[in-house]
Amino acid sequence: MSESGPAMRVEDIERPETLFQFTRALNISIKQPIRRPDEGGSFGRKVTLITNHFELIMNNPPECYHYDVEIEPRMSADKKREVFAEFLKSKMGLEHVKDKFVFDGQKNVYSCHKIDPLPPPKCQVEYINVESGRQLTATVSIQFAADVDLTLIERYIKSRQGQLEKPQQCLNVLNTAYKQLCLGMADFVTLKRATFSKPTGRPLDMTGGLDLWFGYQPSIVMGTWKVYLQIDITSKGFTRETNLIDYLGGILNIDPRKPLNSNQLHELKRALSGYKVKTSHTNFTKKIVDFTENAHKVIRDTNETVLQYFETKYKIRLQYPHLPLVRMQPKEKDICIPMELCSLRGEQPALKKLDERQQTEMVKATAMDPSKRNQMIMEMLKMKTKPNGSKIMQSFNMRVIEQMPEIEGRVLPGPWVFGNRQRQQSRGGKYQSVDFNKPSQELRGYVIISPRRLQDKIDPMHQAFSREASKQGMSWPQRYLTVLNFDDRDTRTLGQALNQVTAEYKRNPNSFNLVLILLFQKNPEVYSMAKHILDNEHQIVSQVLLQRTISGRAPGQPPNPMSINQILLKLNTKLSGINAVTFRDYMGVIEQSDKNRITTDQYYATAFKKAAQQFQDIFKEPFMVFGADVTHPDPGDHGKPSISAVIGSLNSTLTRYGAQIRVQKSRQEMIQGMKEMFMNLLKEFREKTGHFPQRIIYYRDGVSEGQFSEVLVEELNAMQSACKDLNPNFTPKLTFIVVNKRHKARFFNWGRLPKSNTEGIINVEPGTVIDVDIVHPFQFDFYLCSHEGIKGTSRPAHYHVLYDDSEFTSDTLRASLRPLHLYA
């Protein structure tokens, strides 16, 4: 009998919530992302690009040590850093080597200086609380955790086989070290992942009491052969110091001379709860937890009101005793201060979701052209962070090459897009519109819901729709059935109109199957109500239209035909039509196009022919494409659930889709009902086509690199189990791809500047793919910029293939992305 002890039993595991936790607890081998099948693709026109990946040189990495630190009581990361710095100075006598220690502000300390001997646990450290000015005491415990061998990074990259485990601990050391460069500098504010530079001039007013700050977000990443420092520009709203009375009147537009009603009090709480304020009478800083009664409130355990208290103790006669009091943290102490004695502290990051106007201002300011973004990245690196002059970088023997490297990219030719009688080749990421491939004939009639002030727009709009639909071969009724009026400033009247529509639909469902809702301007509440009642509850197709969309360029003119055609693209799809396809008889088209259609050089015709043949070889069997994502609540919305959604194609041209939506645990990224959702879509595919797919491509959004193994265990296993439950012999070839756009990689090209005869830094061309140099050393990932960067700097999508039964090559996988050129 083995003496290693009894084997772990399933019942011994402490209630794992997920299959991933279960397999990890049993020490079962967990799936890892697959290896790249080749050295990158060869298809496409080669181009030279530059990128925001700066080479990181590490000569003779020092010995490094990892320590676990525990600091009590609970405090912010910044305060923990202050306490730890004081601990090194006063308790360890190590201030002279402080640059050899880097601290992540939580519990991890990395050092190239070994602490020997370790101090006793719970060392008491006295420090000054900057906000209150008081001297406080914290306890610090530090213990050795592990040696960190920084040479593992180079060995991992050069292994090329993936036998070594990813050196995540080493990357943590480098990321923590670089992030610490600007900590403590007066001109910077550091948050979790990004560091922001305080504006030197007048900052952009985002409205709502927020100013826009720019900063940088660094990340150490491993490339094909090298280690890189990836830096990109980021932005965020920060508070502006404002007295709460001024905030109330100037920002919320609430008259402070009058008591607040319930709606105004709710708006005040929503805007300011969670922020810190500074009191004028004591100069203390506290966090707002709530707004409560006014200054006539009697103080607990006394017969004195708040109004009397401040007049007696501080000789302050309150000017706004009718306004609510600010309740400070901690809530149980019932600290309530009059609003007029509180000022919102500046330089606090925005805690709430930005409203529509703030989002608009941010988009305007951050949608900078490639040349400007490139310039800001270089300024942030060279002029502000100055890594090569840092003692921290020198301590860890790190040096940054302060120049964007040149890398190789390839531009893939655009596919052909087919209508019914017309076809266009996509060039520059776009194509001129073609006639509908399958014009819808299902529109039986339609109803209009409109404010009275838009009545004069209805007949010209109807005539424009009828005219443009006829050109497309799409059926359009000679007249609309009826117009129901509502007040777009009062959602109750919309509810009444929607109830009339749904009641009539129940009585006579064959009379109409489309509802157009006209709005003078955007109204999210109206939009949500209309979509929920019509589309979700009663399955009636609806389309919300804004006044500017259905108006002519000048009074008395008909609507713009281009705008009407854009709307028809949506309506044709909603009514079971097909706008365009990219899959058809490729070879016949190419042979004809070689003679009289291709206007570029022969290279493109040959390249397209090659890609088309590759694609046809792979997809000659029935196939299905899935897409999945999870939407989480906005920051600050606690307790709200997350929403998971999975869609699946239902025809061979990838123009019809089914959808499955579920509510799940808040902020849970793994899709909890994956097996059922996947199975339902497979059944729907069989109902539509008469068979199951033999090949499946699954695109998953929103999964970070640290979750790759978990998503493979949870979702891939669920999909394979669903196939087996449907039929034990049903084993389709499955490809699992994670698509991520929330990354900081940026690529730049050199060429003619827009609206100029001069050359400079421009966006990469649509169809540009990068699969060498800065991608993973051996896993199957690549960047692809699918669309034209009309405004700002293009952000490519990062594709990471985690699993593949189809044995795609780099080139053949790109051919499967042709649906990116279809839209509605």
mmCIF file of C-alpha atoms in Angstrom, residues 19-143:
data_model
loop_
_atom_site.group_PDB
_atom_site.id
_atom_site.type_symbol
_atom_site.label_atom_id
_atom_site.label_comp_id
_atom_site.label_asym_id
_atom_site.label_seq_id
_atom_site.Cartn_x
_atom_site.Cartn_y
_atom_site.Cartn_z
ATOM 1 C CA LEU A 19 -16.528 22.570 -13.022
ATOM 2 C CA PHE A 20 -13.241 24.480 -13.291
ATOM 3 C CA GLN A 21 -12.912 24.647 -9.488
ATOM 4 C CA PHE A 22 -13.836 20.958 -9.289
ATOM 5 C CA THR A 23 -11.189 19.802 -11.768
ATOM 6 C CA ARG A 24 -8.553 22.018 -10.197
ATOM 7 C CA ALA A 25 -9.354 20.671 -6.711
ATOM 8 C CA LEU A 26 -8.989 17.081 -7.969
ATOM 9 C CA ASN A 27 -5.704 18.033 -9.686
ATOM 10 C CA ILE A 28 -7.113 16.949 -13.057
ATOM 11 C CA SER A 29 -5.207 18.181 -16.098
ATOM 12 C CA ILE A 30 -6.893 21.331 -17.400
ATOM 13 C CA LYS A 31 -7.125 22.173 -21.098
ATOM 14 C CA GLN A 32 -4.677 24.777 -22.352
ATOM 15 C CA PRO A 33 -4.846 26.934 -25.501
ATOM 16 C CA ILE A 34 -3.558 25.153 -28.606
ATOM 17 C CA ARG A 35 -0.249 25.864 -30.320
ATOM 18 C CA ARG A 36 0.055 27.906 -33.502
ATOM 19 C CA PRO A 37 -0.080 25.482 -36.464
ATOM 20 C CA ASP A 38 2.531 27.353 -38.509
ATOM 21 C CA GLU A 39 4.895 30.327 -38.445
ATOM 22 C CA GLY A 40 2.063 32.730 -39.323
ATOM 23 C CA GLY A 41 0.162 33.286 -42.538
ATOM 24 C CA SER A 42 1.593 34.032 -45.950
ATOM 25 C CA PHE A 43 -1.487 35.349 -47.716
ATOM 26 C CA GLY A 44 -1.827 39.110 -48.314
ATOM 27 C CA ARG A 45 0.251 42.118 -49.278
ATOM 28 C CA LYS A 46 3.155 42.719 -46.885
ATOM 29 C CA VAL A 47 3.359 46.090 -45.127
ATOM 30 C CA THR A 48 5.712 47.564 -42.539
ATOM 31 C CA LEU A 49 4.018 48.929 -39.416
ATOM 32 C CA ILE A 50 5.115 50.416 -36.114
ATOM 33 C CA THR A 51 3.554 49.499 -32.792
ATOM 34 C CA ASN A 52 3.363 50.673 -29.181
ATOM 35 C CA HIS A 53 5.350 47.618 -28.025
ATOM 36 C CA PHE A 54 8.676 48.905 -26.691
ATOM 37 C CA GLU A 55 11.402 46.292 -26.327
ATOM 38 C CA LEU A 56 12.320 45.603 -22.701
ATOM 39 C CA ILE A 57 15.945 44.599 -22.198
ATOM 40 C CA MET A 58 16.860 42.551 -19.114
ATOM 41 C CA ASN A 59 20.584 41.981 -18.786
ATOM 42 C CA ASN A 60 21.531 39.544 -16.041
ATOM 43 C CA PRO A 61 18.247 39.664 -14.095
ATOM 44 C CA PRO A 62 18.942 39.851 -10.365
ATOM 45 C CA GLU A 63 17.825 37.308 -7.827
ATOM 46 C CA CYS A 64 14.308 38.224 -6.823
ATOM 47 C CA TYR A 65 12.227 37.364 -3.773
ATOM 48 C CA HIS A 66 8.482 37.363 -3.215
ATOM 49 C CA TYR A 67 7.093 38.313 0.207
ATOM 50 C CA ASP A 68 3.527 38.210 1.506
ATOM 51 C CA VAL A 69 2.581 41.336 3.443
ATOM 52 C CA GLU A 70 -0.452 41.802 5.665
ATOM 53 C CA ILE A 71 -1.333 45.330 6.821
ATOM 54 C CA GLU A 72 -4.118 46.032 9.301
ATOM 55 C CA PRO A 73 -6.569 47.689 9.741
ATOM 56 C CA ARG A 74 -8.181 47.678 6.308
ATOM 57 C CA MET A 75 -7.134 50.657 4.161
ATOM 58 C CA SER A 76 -6.688 51.772 0.554
ATOM 59 C CA ALA A 77 -3.784 50.652 -1.624
ATOM 60 C CA ASP A 78 -2.205 54.121 -1.448
ATOM 61 C CA LYS A 79 -2.305 54.126 2.348
ATOM 62 C CA LYS A 80 -0.836 50.627 2.426
ATOM 63 C CA ARG A 81 2.069 51.855 0.348
ATOM 64 C CA GLU A 82 2.624 54.733 2.771
ATOM 65 C CA VAL A 83 2.594 52.340 5.718
ATOM 66 C CA PHE A 84 4.944 49.885 4.007
ATOM 67 C CA ALA A 85 7.404 52.669 3.138
ATOM 68 C CA GLU A 86 7.401 53.744 6.795
ATOM 69 C CA PHE A 87 7.845 50.109 7.838
ATOM 70 C CA LEU A 88 10.975 49.774 5.668
ATOM 71 C CA LYS A 89 12.346 53.002 7.111
ATOM 72 C CA SER A 90 11.543 52.827 10.815
ATOM 73 C CA LYS A 91 11.339 49.095 11.510
ATOM 74 C CA MET A 92 13.732 47.555 9.005
ATOM 75 C CA GLY A 93 16.283 50.323 8.470
ATOM 76 C CA LEU A 94 16.148 49.666 4.730
ATOM 77 C CA GLU A 95 15.351 53.137 3.390
ATOM 78 C CA HIS A 96 18.717 53.169 1.586
ATOM 79 C CA VAL A 97 17.575 50.210 -0.558
ATOM 80 C CA LYS A 98 13.883 51.174 -0.844
ATOM 81 C CA ASP A 99 14.151 51.234 -4.651
ATOM 82 C CA LYS A 100 14.848 47.504 -4.555
ATOM 83 C CA PHE A 101 11.341 46.876 -3.165
ATOM 84 C CA VAL A 102 8.137 47.122 -5.195
ATOM 85 C CA PHE A 103 4.682 46.694 -3.636
ATOM 86 C CA ASP A 104 1.395 46.110 -5.487
ATOM 87 C CA GLY A 105 -0.609 47.866 -2.747
ATOM 88 C CA GLN A 106 -2.392 44.661 -1.754
ATOM 89 C CA LYS A 107 -0.231 41.905 -0.265
ATOM 90 C CA ASN A 108 2.611 41.189 -2.705
ATOM 91 C CA VAL A 109 6.089 42.644 -2.293
ATOM 92 C CA TYR A 110 8.885 41.827 -4.735
ATOM 93 C CA SER A 111 12.474 42.652 -3.958
ATOM 94 C CA CYS A 112 15.957 42.111 -5.310
ATOM 95 C CA HIS A 113 17.191 42.604 -1.725
ATOM 96 C CA LYS A 114 16.714 39.621 0.585
ATOM 97 C CA ILE A 115 15.291 40.384 4.029
ATOM 98 C CA ASP A 116 17.330 38.412 6.520
ATOM 99 C CA PRO A 117 16.319 38.029 9.247
ATOM 100 C CA LEU A 118 12.573 38.597 8.912
ATOM 101 C CA PRO A 119 10.993 40.851 11.567
ATOM 102 C CA PRO A 120 8.501 39.446 14.081
ATOM 103 C CA PRO A 121 4.826 39.466 12.998
ATOM 104 C CA LYS A 122 2.467 42.385 13.662
ATOM 105 C CA CYS A 123 5.054 45.144 13.856
ATOM 106 C CA GLN A 124 3.389 48.377 14.918
ATOM 107 C CA VAL A 125 4.006 51.251 12.517
ATOM 108 C CA GLU A 126 2.977 54.838 13.212
ATOM 109 C CA TYR A 127 2.039 57.013 10.238
ATOM 110 C CA ILE A 128 0.272 60.277 9.532
ATOM 111 C CA ASN A 129 -3.159 60.125 7.916
ATOM 112 C CA VAL A 130 -2.928 62.808 5.232
ATOM 113 C CA GLU A 131 -6.697 63.413 5.128
ATOM 114 C CA SER A 132 -7.253 63.875 8.851
ATOM 115 C CA GLY A 133 -3.769 64.940 9.942
ATOM 116 C CA ARG A 134 -3.906 62.428 12.789
ATOM 117 C CA GLN A 135 -1.156 60.017 13.768
ATOM 118 C CA LEU A 136 -2.413 56.461 13.416
ATOM 119 C CA THR A 137 -1.000 53.022 14.064
ATOM 120 C CA ALA A 138 -1.013 50.054 11.703
ATOM 121 C CA THR A 139 0.354 46.526 12.130
ATOM 122 C CA VAL A 140 2.561 44.992 9.437
ATOM 123 C CA SER A 141 3.382 41.292 9.071
ATOM 124 C CA ILE A 142 5.766 40.107 6.359
ATOM 125 C CA GLN A 143 6.845 36.591 5.490
#
